[in-house]
Coordinates of C-alpha atoms in Angstrom, one line a residue:
Chain Q
M14 CA 228.7 -124.3 -8.9
I15 CA 232.4 -125.4 -9.5
A16 CA 231.7 -125.8 -13.2
L17 CA 230.1 -122.2 -13.2
I18 CA 233.1 -120.8 -11.4
R19 CA 235.4 -122.4 -13.9
N20 CA 233.6 -121.2 -16.8
E21 CA 233.7 -117.5 -15.3
I22 CA 237.4 -117.9 -14.8
Q23 CA 237.8 -119.1 -18.5
K24 CA 235.7 -116.1 -19.6
I25 CA 238.0 -113.6 -17.6
L26 CA 241.1 -115.2 -19.1
L27 CA 239.7 -115.2 -22.5
K28 CA 239.1 -111.4 -22.5
K29 CA 242.8 -111.1 -22.2
K30 CA 242.4 -108.6 -19.4
M31 CA 245.2 -110.1 -17.4
L32 CA 247.6 -109.5 -20.2
L33 CA 246.7 -105.9 -20.3
I34 CA 247.0 -105.5 -16.6
L35 CA 250.4 -107.2 -16.6
F36 CA 251.6 -104.9 -19.4
L37 CA 250.6 -101.9 -17.5
L38 CA 252.2 -103.2 -14.1
L39 CA 255.4 -103.9 -16.0
I40 CA 255.6 -100.5 -17.5
F41 CA 255.0 -98.8 -14.2
V42 CA 256.9 -101.1 -12.1
T43 CA 260.0 -100.5 -14.5
L44 CA 259.6 -97.0 -14.7
F45 CA 259.4 -96.5 -10.9
S46 CA 262.2 -98.8 -10.0
Y47 CA 264.5 -97.2 -12.8
G48 CA 263.5 -93.6 -11.2
Q49 CA 264.2 -94.6 -7.7
N50 CA 267.7 -96.2 -8.7
Y51 CA 268.3 -93.0 -10.4
A52 CA 267.4 -90.8 -7.7
Y53 CA 269.5 -92.9 -5.4
E54 CA 272.6 -92.5 -7.5
R55 CA 271.8 -88.6 -7.6
T56 CA 271.6 -88.2 -4.0
I57 CA 275.1 -90.0 -3.4
E58 CA 276.6 -87.9 -6.2
Q59 CA 275.1 -85.0 -4.6
F60 CA 276.3 -85.8 -1.2
E61 CA 279.8 -86.4 -2.5
A62 CA 279.9 -83.1 -4.4
E63 CA 278.7 -81.2 -1.4
T64 CA 281.2 -82.7 1.1
S65 CA 283.8 -83.1 -1.4
E66 CA 284.5 -86.5 0.1
T67 CA 285.6 -89.1 -2.3
A68 CA 283.2 -91.7 -1.2
F69 CA 280.0 -91.8 0.5
D70 CA 280.2 -93.1 4.0
W71 CA 276.8 -93.7 5.4
R72 CA 278.3 -95.0 8.7
V73 CA 279.0 -91.3 9.8
P74 CA 275.5 -90.2 10.0
A75 CA 274.2 -93.7 11.3
G76 CA 276.8 -93.7 13.9
Q77 CA 276.0 -90.2 15.1
R78 CA 272.4 -91.2 15.2
L79 CA 273.4 -94.2 17.1
D80 CA 275.4 -92.1 19.7
D81 CA 272.6 -89.8 20.0
L82 CA 270.3 -92.5 20.8
E83 CA 272.5 -94.3 23.3
R84 CA 272.8 -90.7 24.9
R85 CA 269.2 -90.3 25.1
R86 CA 268.5 -93.8 26.2
S87 CA 270.7 -93.5 29.3
N88 CA 268.8 -90.4 30.3
E89 CA 267.2 -91.4 33.6
S90 CA 264.2 -89.2 33.2
I91 CA 262.7 -90.7 30.3
P92 CA 259.8 -93.2 30.6
D93 CA 260.4 -96.9 29.7
E94 CA 258.3 -97.0 26.9
V95 CA 260.2 -94.4 25.0
R96 CA 263.3 -96.1 25.9
A97 CA 262.0 -99.2 24.5
S98 CA 261.2 -97.3 21.1
F99 CA 265.0 -96.1 21.3
D100 CA 266.0 -99.7 21.8
R101 CA 264.1 -100.7 18.7
E102 CA 265.9 -98.1 16.7
I103 CA 269.2 -98.9 18.1
Q104 CA 268.6 -102.4 17.2
Q105 CA 267.6 -101.6 13.5
L106 CA 270.7 -99.2 13.2
N107 CA 273.0 -101.9 14.5
Y108 CA 271.7 -104.4 12.1
F109 CA 272.6 -102.0 9.3
I110 CA 276.1 -101.5 10.8
D111 CA 276.7 -105.2 11.5
N112 CA 275.8 -106.1 8.1
D113 CA 277.3 -103.3 6.4
I114 CA 274.0 -102.2 4.6
N115 CA 273.5 -98.6 3.9
P116 CA 270.0 -98.0 5.2
I117 CA 269.2 -95.8 2.3
T118 CA 269.9 -98.4 -0.3
P119 CA 266.9 -99.2 -2.3
T120 CA 266.2 -102.9 -1.9
A121 CA 263.7 -105.1 -4.0
F122 CA 261.4 -105.5 -0.7
K123 CA 261.8 -101.9 0.2
F124 CA 260.5 -101.1 -3.3
N125 CA 257.6 -103.6 -3.3
A126 CA 256.2 -102.3 -0.2
E127 CA 256.6 -98.7 -1.3
F128 CA 254.8 -99.6 -4.5
A129 CA 252.1 -100.9 -2.6
E130 CA 251.9 -97.9 -0.3
Q131 CA 251.7 -95.7 -3.2
G132 CA 249.4 -97.7 -5.4
I133 CA 246.8 -98.8 -3.0
V134 CA 244.7 -95.5 -3.2
L135 CA 244.5 -95.5 -6.8
F136 CA 246.5 -97.6 -9.2
I137 CA 245.7 -101.0 -7.8
P138 CA 242.0 -100.3 -7.5
L139 CA 242.1 -99.2 -11.0
L140 CA 243.7 -102.7 -12.0
V141 CA 240.8 -104.5 -10.2
V142 CA 238.3 -102.1 -11.8
I143 CA 239.5 -103.1 -15.2
L144 CA 239.4 -106.6 -14.2
A145 CA 235.8 -106.6 -12.7
A146 CA 234.0 -103.8 -14.5
D147 CA 232.6 -105.9 -17.4
L148 CA 231.8 -108.8 -15.5
V149 CA 228.3 -108.3 -15.6
S150 CA 227.7 -105.4 -17.7
G151 CA 229.8 -107.1 -20.6
E152 CA 227.3 -109.9 -20.9
F153 CA 224.6 -107.1 -21.1
S154 CA 226.3 -105.2 -23.8
K155 CA 227.3 -108.4 -25.8
K156 CA 223.8 -109.6 -25.1
T157 CA 225.2 -113.0 -24.0
I158 CA 223.3 -112.5 -20.8
K159 CA 220.1 -114.2 -22.4
I160 CA 222.0 -117.3 -23.1
L161 CA 223.5 -117.3 -19.5
L162 CA 220.2 -117.0 -17.8
T163 CA 218.3 -119.7 -19.9
R164 CA 220.4 -122.3 -18.2
A165 CA 218.6 -124.1 -15.3
V166 CA 220.5 -122.4 -12.8
P167 CA 219.2 -119.8 -10.3
R168 CA 220.3 -116.1 -11.0
W169 CA 222.0 -115.8 -7.6
K170 CA 224.3 -118.8 -8.4
I171 CA 225.4 -117.3 -11.6
L172 CA 226.3 -114.0 -9.9
L173 CA 227.9 -115.9 -7.0
S174 CA 230.1 -117.8 -9.3
K175 CA 230.9 -114.4 -11.1
Y176 CA 231.9 -112.9 -7.8
L177 CA 233.9 -116.0 -6.6
A178 CA 235.7 -116.2 -9.8
L179 CA 236.5 -112.5 -9.5
L180 CA 237.9 -112.9 -5.9
M181 CA 240.0 -115.6 -7.2
M182 CA 241.5 -113.4 -9.8
T183 CA 241.8 -110.3 -7.6
T184 CA 243.8 -112.6 -5.2
I185 CA 246.1 -113.6 -8.0
L186 CA 246.3 -110.1 -9.1
V187 CA 247.8 -108.8 -5.8
F188 CA 250.2 -111.6 -6.0
I189 CA 251.3 -110.8 -9.2
V190 CA 251.9 -107.0 -8.3
A191 CA 254.0 -108.1 -5.3
V192 CA 256.2 -110.5 -7.4
L193 CA 256.4 -108.3 -10.4
S194 CA 257.5 -105.3 -8.5
T195 CA 259.9 -107.3 -6.4
L196 CA 261.5 -109.1 -9.5
V197 CA 261.7 -106.2 -11.6
S198 CA 263.1 -103.8 -9.0
F199 CA 265.4 -106.6 -8.0
L200 CA 266.8 -106.4 -11.8
F201 CA 267.7 -102.6 -11.0
F202 CA 269.0 -102.7 -7.3
R203 CA 270.6 -106.1 -7.2
E204 CA 269.7 -106.2 -3.6
L205 CA 266.8 -108.3 -2.1
G206 CA 266.8 -107.0 1.4
A207 CA 264.3 -109.4 2.8
S208 CA 265.6 -109.9 6.1
E209 CA 266.2 -106.1 7.0
P210 CA 264.2 -105.0 10.0
V211 CA 261.6 -102.5 9.7
V212 CA 259.9 -100.4 12.4
T213 CA 256.1 -100.8 12.2
G214 CA 253.0 -100.4 14.6
F215 CA 252.9 -96.7 15.0
S216 CA 249.7 -95.3 16.7
V217 CA 248.4 -92.1 16.7
F218 CA 247.2 -91.1 20.4
E219 CA 245.4 -87.8 21.1
G220 CA 246.8 -86.2 17.8
Q221 CA 250.5 -87.3 18.5
L222 CA 252.3 -89.8 16.8
V223 CA 253.3 -92.4 19.3
S224 CA 256.2 -94.9 18.8
D225 CA 255.7 -96.9 22.1
S226 CA 253.9 -99.7 20.6
T227 CA 256.1 -100.1 17.6
V228 CA 257.8 -103.5 16.9
L229 CA 260.6 -104.6 14.6
V230 CA 259.6 -107.0 11.8
S231 CA 261.7 -108.3 8.8
R232 CA 261.0 -106.6 5.4
L233 CA 259.5 -110.1 4.2
Q234 CA 256.9 -110.1 6.9
Y235 CA 256.2 -106.3 6.5
S236 CA 255.4 -107.0 2.8
V237 CA 253.1 -109.6 3.7
F238 CA 251.4 -107.2 6.1
I239 CA 251.2 -104.5 3.4
Y240 CA 250.0 -107.0 0.5
S241 CA 247.4 -108.3 2.9
L242 CA 246.0 -104.7 3.3
V243 CA 246.2 -104.3 -0.4
W244 CA 244.3 -107.6 -1.0
F245 CA 241.5 -106.6 1.5
V246 CA 241.2 -103.2 -0.2
S247 CA 241.0 -105.0 -3.6
I248 CA 238.4 -107.3 -2.5
I249 CA 236.2 -104.3 -1.3
I250 CA 236.9 -102.6 -4.6
A251 CA 235.8 -105.6 -6.5
S252 CA 232.8 -105.9 -4.5
I253 CA 231.8 -102.2 -5.2
T254 CA 232.7 -102.8 -8.8
L255 CA 230.2 -105.7 -8.9
L256 CA 227.5 -103.6 -7.9
I257 CA 228.0 -100.9 -10.4
S258 CA 228.7 -103.6 -13.0
V259 CA 225.2 -105.1 -12.2
T260 CA 223.6 -101.7 -12.2
V261 CA 224.8 -100.1 -15.3
D262 CA 224.5 -101.9 -18.7
S263 CA 227.8 -101.1 -20.4
S264 CA 231.3 -101.6 -19.2
S265 CA 232.5 -98.2 -20.1
S266 CA 230.2 -96.4 -17.8
A267 CA 230.9 -99.0 -15.0
I268 CA 234.7 -98.0 -15.4
G269 CA 233.8 -94.4 -15.7
I270 CA 231.7 -94.3 -12.5
L271 CA 234.4 -96.0 -10.6
M272 CA 237.2 -94.0 -11.6
A273 CA 235.3 -90.8 -11.0
S274 CA 234.6 -92.0 -7.5
L275 CA 238.1 -92.8 -6.7
I276 CA 239.5 -89.8 -7.9
G277 CA 236.6 -87.7 -6.8
G278 CA 237.1 -89.2 -3.3
Q279 CA 240.8 -87.9 -3.3
F280 CA 239.7 -84.5 -4.0
L281 CA 236.9 -84.7 -1.3
Q282 CA 239.4 -85.8 1.3
F283 CA 241.5 -82.8 0.5
F284 CA 239.0 -80.2 0.5
L285 CA 236.5 -81.5 3.1
A286 CA 238.9 -83.1 5.6
E287 CA 236.8 -81.2 8.4
W288 CA 233.7 -82.8 7.4
E289 CA 233.0 -85.7 9.5
L290 CA 231.1 -87.5 6.9
V291 CA 234.0 -87.7 4.6
Q292 CA 235.5 -90.3 7.0
Y293 CA 232.7 -92.7 6.0
F294 CA 233.4 -92.8 2.2
F295 CA 235.1 -95.9 1.1
V296 CA 237.7 -93.9 -0.9
T297 CA 238.8 -92.0 2.1
N298 CA 239.6 -95.5 3.9
L299 CA 241.6 -97.0 1.2
D300 CA 244.9 -95.9 2.4
L301 CA 245.4 -98.6 4.9
T302 CA 249.0 -99.1 4.7
R303 CA 249.7 -95.7 6.0
Y304 CA 248.5 -96.8 9.5
L305 CA 251.3 -99.2 9.6
T306 CA 254.0 -96.6 8.8
G307 CA 252.4 -94.2 11.3
S308 CA 252.7 -91.2 8.8
Y309 CA 249.3 -90.4 8.4
Q310 CA 245.9 -89.7 9.7
P311 CA 243.4 -88.2 7.3
V312 CA 240.4 -87.3 9.5
E313 CA 240.7 -86.8 13.1
G314 CA 239.5 -90.1 14.7
M315 CA 240.2 -92.6 12.2
S316 CA 242.3 -95.7 12.8
L317 CA 243.0 -98.8 11.0
T318 CA 240.2 -100.7 12.8
F319 CA 237.8 -97.8 11.9
S320 CA 238.7 -98.0 8.2
I321 CA 238.7 -101.6 8.1
L322 CA 235.3 -101.8 9.4
T323 CA 234.0 -98.9 7.3
L324 CA 235.4 -100.7 4.2
A325 CA 233.8 -104.1 5.1
V326 CA 230.5 -102.2 5.5
W327 CA 230.8 -100.8 2.1
G328 CA 231.8 -104.1 0.6
G329 CA 229.0 -106.2 2.4
L330 CA 226.3 -103.6 1.4
S331 CA 227.5 -103.5 -2.2
L332 CA 227.3 -107.4 -2.2
I333 CA 223.8 -107.5 -0.8
F334 CA 222.6 -104.8 -3.2
S335 CA 224.2 -106.5 -6.2
F336 CA 222.4 -109.6 -5.6
I337 CA 219.1 -107.9 -5.0
I338 CA 219.4 -105.9 -8.3
F339 CA 220.5 -108.9 -10.1
N340 CA 217.7 -110.9 -9.1
R341 CA 215.2 -108.5 -9.8
K342 CA 216.6 -107.0 -12.9
D343 CA 214.6 -107.1 -16.2
V344 CA 216.5 -108.6 -19.2
L345 CA 215.2 -106.9 -22.1
V346 CA 218.4 -107.4 -24.6
Chain E
M17 CA 244.8 -127.1 -21.5
F18 CA 242.6 -124.9 -19.6
K19 CA 240.8 -127.6 -17.7
K20 CA 243.9 -129.6 -16.8
I21 CA 246.5 -127.1 -16.2
I22 CA 245.3 -123.5 -15.7
W23 CA 242.1 -124.3 -13.8
P24 CA 243.9 -126.2 -10.9
L25 CA 246.7 -123.9 -10.9
I26 CA 244.3 -120.9 -10.3
V27 CA 242.2 -122.5 -7.8
T28 CA 245.1 -123.9 -5.6
S29 CA 247.2 -120.7 -5.9
A30 CA 244.0 -118.6 -5.2
S31 CA 243.3 -120.5 -2.1
I32 CA 246.9 -120.7 -0.7
L33 CA 247.3 -117.0 -1.3
S34 CA 244.0 -116.1 0.4
I35 CA 244.9 -117.9 3.5
L36 CA 248.3 -116.2 3.4
F37 CA 246.9 -112.8 2.9
L38 CA 244.0 -113.5 5.6
Y39 CA 247.0 -114.3 7.9
G40 CA 248.7 -111.1 7.1
F41 CA 245.6 -109.2 7.4
I42 CA 244.9 -110.3 10.9
A43 CA 248.6 -109.8 11.9
S44 CA 248.7 -106.3 10.6
I45 CA 245.5 -105.6 12.7
T46 CA 247.2 -106.8 15.8
V47 CA 250.4 -105.1 15.1
S48 CA 248.7 -101.6 14.7
R49 CA 246.4 -102.3 17.8
G50 CA 249.4 -102.8 20.0
E51 CA 249.0 -99.5 21.5
E52 CA 245.9 -100.3 23.2
E53 CA 247.6 -102.2 26.1
P54 CA 247.5 -99.6 29.0
V55 CA 250.7 -98.7 30.5
S56 CA 250.5 -99.1 34.2
S57 CA 251.2 -95.9 36.2
E58 CA 253.9 -97.5 38.3
D59 CA 256.1 -98.0 35.3
Q60 CA 255.8 -94.3 34.5
T61 CA 256.7 -92.9 38.0
E62 CA 259.4 -95.4 38.8
P63 CA 262.2 -93.9 36.8
V64 CA 261.7 -90.4 38.1
Q65 CA 262.0 -91.7 41.8
E66 CA 265.0 -93.4 41.0
F67 CA 266.2 -90.4 39.5
T68 CA 266.5 -88.1 42.8
D69 CA 269.1 -90.5 44.1
E70 CA 271.8 -89.7 41.6
L71 CA 272.0 -86.6 39.5
P72 CA 273.4 -87.3 36.1
V73 CA 274.8 -83.7 36.1
A74 CA 277.8 -82.6 38.0
E75 CA 276.4 -81.0 41.1
V76 CA 278.7 -77.9 40.7
S77 CA 279.6 -76.4 37.5
D78 CA 280.8 -73.1 35.9
I79 CA 278.8 -73.6 32.8
L80 CA 275.3 -75.2 32.5
V81 CA 273.7 -75.9 29.2
M82 CA 269.9 -76.5 28.9
G83 CA 267.4 -77.0 26.1
D84 CA 267.0 -79.0 23.1
S85 CA 269.1 -81.1 20.5
L86 CA 271.1 -78.0 19.9
G87 CA 272.2 -77.7 23.4
A88 CA 272.9 -81.5 23.5
G89 CA 275.2 -81.0 20.3
V90 CA 273.3 -83.2 17.8
G91 CA 275.0 -83.3 14.5
D92 CA 278.5 -82.6 16.1
E93 CA 280.9 -85.0 14.5
E94 CA 283.1 -84.9 17.8
N95 CA 280.0 -84.8 19.9
R96 CA 280.9 -81.6 21.6
G97 CA 278.5 -79.1 21.0
F98 CA 278.7 -75.6 21.5
G99 CA 279.1 -76.1 25.3
E100 CA 282.5 -77.7 25.2
R101 CA 283.5 -75.8 22.3
Y102 CA 282.9 -72.6 24.5
R103 CA 284.5 -73.9 27.6
D104 CA 287.8 -74.9 25.4
L105 CA 287.8 -71.5 24.0
L106 CA 287.6 -69.9 27.4
T107 CA 290.5 -72.2 28.7
E108 CA 292.5 -71.4 25.8
A109 CA 292.1 -67.7 26.6
D110 CA 293.2 -67.8 30.2
G111 CA 294.2 -71.3 30.8
E112 CA 291.5 -71.8 33.6
E113 CA 289.8 -75.1 33.7
R114 CA 286.0 -74.8 34.0
T115 CA 283.5 -77.6 34.5
L116 CA 280.4 -78.0 32.5
A117 CA 277.1 -79.7 33.0
N118 CA 274.7 -80.4 30.2
M119 CA 270.9 -81.0 31.0
S120 CA 269.6 -80.6 27.4
V121 CA 267.2 -83.3 25.9
P122 CA 266.7 -83.3 22.3
G123 CA 263.3 -82.6 21.2
Y124 CA 262.4 -80.4 24.1
E125 CA 260.1 -77.4 23.5
A126 CA 259.8 -74.6 25.9
P127 CA 257.1 -75.9 28.1
Q128 CA 259.2 -78.9 28.7
L129 CA 262.1 -76.8 29.7
L130 CA 260.0 -75.2 32.2
E131 CA 258.8 -78.4 33.5
Q132 CA 262.4 -79.6 33.7
I133 CA 263.5 -76.5 35.7
E134 CA 260.5 -76.8 37.9
S135 CA 260.7 -80.4 38.6
G136 CA 263.5 -79.4 41.1
E137 CA 265.9 -82.3 40.1
F138 CA 268.4 -79.6 38.9
D139 CA 268.0 -77.1 41.5
S140 CA 271.6 -77.6 42.9
A141 CA 272.9 -77.5 39.3
I142 CA 271.1 -74.3 38.6
A143 CA 272.0 -72.7 41.7
S144 CA 275.7 -73.4 41.6
T145 CA 276.6 -72.2 38.2
E146 CA 278.0 -69.1 36.8
L147 CA 276.8 -69.1 33.3
I148 CA 273.6 -70.9 32.0
I149 CA 273.2 -71.2 28.2
I150 CA 269.8 -71.9 26.9
S151 CA 268.9 -73.2 23.6
I152 CA 265.2 -73.7 23.1
G153 CA 262.4 -72.9 20.7
G154 CA 263.7 -74.5 17.5
N155 CA 261.2 -77.4 18.1
D156 CA 258.3 -75.1 19.0
L157 CA 258.7 -73.2 16.0
N158 CA 259.5 -76.2 13.7
R159 CA 256.2 -78.0 14.7
L160 CA 254.3 -75.5 12.6
Q161 CA 253.3 -76.7 9.4
I162 CA 254.3 -73.8 6.8
E163 CA 251.5 -75.1 4.3
D164 CA 248.2 -73.7 5.3
E165 CA 248.8 -69.9 4.6
L166 CA 245.4 -68.8 5.9
T167 CA 245.6 -70.1 9.5
I168 CA 249.7 -70.1 9.8
S169 CA 249.8 -66.4 11.0
L170 CA 247.3 -67.1 13.7
E171 CA 248.9 -70.5 14.6
F172 CA 252.6 -68.6 14.6
E173 CA 251.2 -65.9 17.1
E174 CA 250.0 -68.5 19.4
T175 CA 252.9 -70.7 19.3
L176 CA 255.3 -67.6 19.8
S177 CA 253.1 -66.3 22.8
T178 CA 253.4 -69.8 24.4
Y179 CA 257.1 -70.0 23.9
I180 CA 257.7 -66.5 25.3
G181 CA 255.4 -67.3 28.4
N182 CA 257.3 -70.3 29.0
L183 CA 260.6 -68.9 28.4
E184 CA 259.8 -66.1 30.8
A185 CA 258.8 -68.3 33.4
S186 CA 261.8 -70.6 33.0
I187 CA 264.0 -67.5 33.4
E188 CA 262.1 -66.4 36.3
A189 CA 262.3 -70.1 37.9
V190 CA 266.2 -70.0 37.2
R191 CA 266.4 -66.5 38.8
A192 CA 264.7 -67.6 41.8
L193 CA 267.5 -70.3 42.3
N194 CA 270.3 -68.3 41.0
P195 CA 270.1 -64.6 41.0
E196 CA 273.5 -63.9 39.9
A197 CA 274.3 -66.2 37.1
Q198 CA 274.6 -65.1 33.6
L199 CA 272.2 -66.1 31.2
A200 CA 272.5 -66.8 27.5
L201 CA 269.7 -67.4 25.0
I202 CA 270.8 -68.9 21.8
G203 CA 268.9 -67.6 18.7
L204 CA 267.5 -69.4 15.9
Y205 CA 268.9 -69.9 12.5
N206 CA 267.3 -70.7 9.4
P207 CA 268.3 -74.3 8.3
Y208 CA 266.3 -74.2 5.0
R209 CA 268.1 -73.5 1.7
Q210 CA 265.2 -72.2 -0.1
E211 CA 264.1 -68.5 0.2
N212 CA 260.7 -68.5 2.2
P213 CA 260.0 -64.8 3.0
E214 CA 257.2 -66.2 5.4
L215 CA 259.6 -68.3 7.2
S216 CA 262.1 -65.7 7.3
R217 CA 259.7 -63.3 8.8
F218 CA 258.6 -65.7 11.4
L219 CA 262.2 -66.6 12.2
M220 CA 263.1 -62.8 12.7
E221 CA 259.9 -62.2 14.9
W222 CA 260.8 -65.0 16.9
N223 CA 264.4 -64.0 17.4
F224 CA 263.2 -60.3 17.9
E225 CA 260.8 -61.4 20.7
T226 CA 263.6 -63.4 22.3
Q227 CA 265.8 -60.6 22.1
L228 CA 263.2 -58.3 23.7
L229 CA 263.0 -60.6 26.6
A230 CA 266.8 -60.5 26.8
S231 CA 267.2 -56.6 26.6
G232 CA 265.4 -55.9 29.9
D233 CA 268.0 -57.6 31.8
D234 CA 271.8 -57.0 31.8
R235 CA 272.6 -60.5 32.9
I236 CA 270.5 -62.0 29.9
T237 CA 272.0 -62.1 26.5
H238 CA 270.8 -63.0 23.3
I239 CA 273.3 -64.8 21.0
P240 CA 272.1 -64.2 17.4
T241 CA 272.8 -67.1 15.0
Y242 CA 270.6 -66.2 12.1
E243 CA 273.3 -64.0 10.3
L244 CA 275.8 -66.4 11.3
F245 CA 274.3 -69.3 9.4
Q246 CA 272.5 -67.4 6.6
Y247 CA 275.2 -67.6 4.1
H248 CA 277.2 -70.5 5.4
L249 CA 274.6 -73.4 5.2
D250 CA 276.9 -75.6 3.4
D251 CA 279.7 -75.3 5.9
Y252 CA 277.7 -75.2 9.0
L253 CA 275.0 -77.8 8.6
S254 CA 275.4 -81.4 9.4
F255 CA 274.3 -84.5 7.4
D256 CA 270.7 -84.1 8.5
Q257 CA 270.5 -80.7 6.9
F258 CA 268.9 -79.3 10.2
H259 CA 271.3 -79.5 12.9
P260 CA 274.8 -77.7 12.9
N261 CA 277.8 -79.6 12.2
G262 CA 281.0 -79.3 14.1
A263 CA 281.9 -76.1 12.4
G264 CA 278.5 -74.7 13.1
Y265 CA 278.8 -75.1 16.7
Q266 CA 282.4 -73.8 16.8
A267 CA 280.7 -70.7 15.2
I268 CA 278.0 -70.5 17.8
A269 CA 280.7 -71.0 20.5
E270 CA 282.7 -68.1 19.0
A271 CA 279.6 -66.1 19.1
L272 CA 279.2 -66.9 22.5
D273 CA 282.8 -65.9 23.3
R274 CA 282.6 -62.7 21.6
I275 CA 279.3 -61.3 23.0
L276 CA 279.6 -62.5 26.6
N277 CA 283.3 -61.5 27.2

């Protein structure tokens, strides 16, 4: 079994897909971090031009906000949990002021989280699809499936080893995305910001954003959270890709089908947000990171737990069907 | 090469990372489910009960400011807001010292203002004052999403009628406590730079309805700020591009002074 997995890993590596993915990532990460750095400098320039001050001093608005929060905090009539959420923001602002960090300065850890938040719906799933789409269908189109199946190994073992190899590569891929986006953006921003506090854990209650349950975590911890969610999403996408790859005979149609459903799913979400069934489609649930930032609720009644369960069902069913189909498939090539 | 270096490397890194990600995954679920701990009702009622013992507002004041963040003076570098600035203008004119109380809560919408007035905690403050300046409605209107063009008009009408209803009830409640005091309603201005005819129409209608409410009674005045801010956004808006800055509050205070006296 281990020999089989090793064999599969070797096959994936030999196809040089990882290189292609690395190259794609490098281009995008560089573009984005350059763009963000540029936008940041523009903002500061603009502010300086508008207020005709010589240097941008972020402490003025931060101090104002802090005063405002302190004042609201001391208001007797506000409930305790609201006061607690003020406390967290005050704590966060104090950190920035004490450590002399401008809160809007782009840092490498802020960037890697943002990159994952933006990429989790389309870009990172596409990278996984590139990695996984020809896993089985490639064997068919290259007609190597015959040789593979003539070995004295049951079919399910072959598929399982392929799946495990894919999972390992997906895990490493997510890690590469994290490391690459951190490193490249660090080159631009010169600021790591791993210990900066960030507020997370918002919840939506009766249609209103509630910040009562928020907690303060460091940027490093926050990135671990974000990339763990990305990892989960990637595994689900890998499982779905496996199913498509087993079902169709050519890698290009596998990639086509997945891209169509990923992009089509986004449309679906826009146009049919009212339709209840949409929330059970896997693409609608990919955006897990938004639940952490509290900025988002695509369809009424969706929560992180709901999305994770839906995705898990999609992944599990895809896996079961892949094994059934692969076991019964006629090999005619 | 593959067997000796790359393969073990991939296996170990993949398993370590899987454990890390699994940990993070579980942790993020716990974090985002933190809300499900029920807040006990005792916690919620306690601060209100304490509250009746000591009023944060001066019991007797000549000028009382109520409403939202504008009333509280958010964005003012000197943290004075239009209330203090107006009082200082008055003092400059006749040398008489006046007291000022402020019960504004940033983020308040018209229904919350009504609740605040009806709660009874500010009864003595309201009853004893000569001038009540109310700034409300900005948050009500701002909550509307100006994106969906089909339903926005309907939603706007609904929001506007809720706002007017609540404002009317608030004024009645204030009148019941203090039939003599002069009331001033601060109008809304447009903090957004881009020309949006739809938004301007809404704002004007909003201000018009507020003005209508004021026109029935001599002792209710509407203080227009729309024209005041229209061509001076650069000078009058604070850093957050929404609330006025010191100069903006000064302009409102001057408008108050001009219209009321």
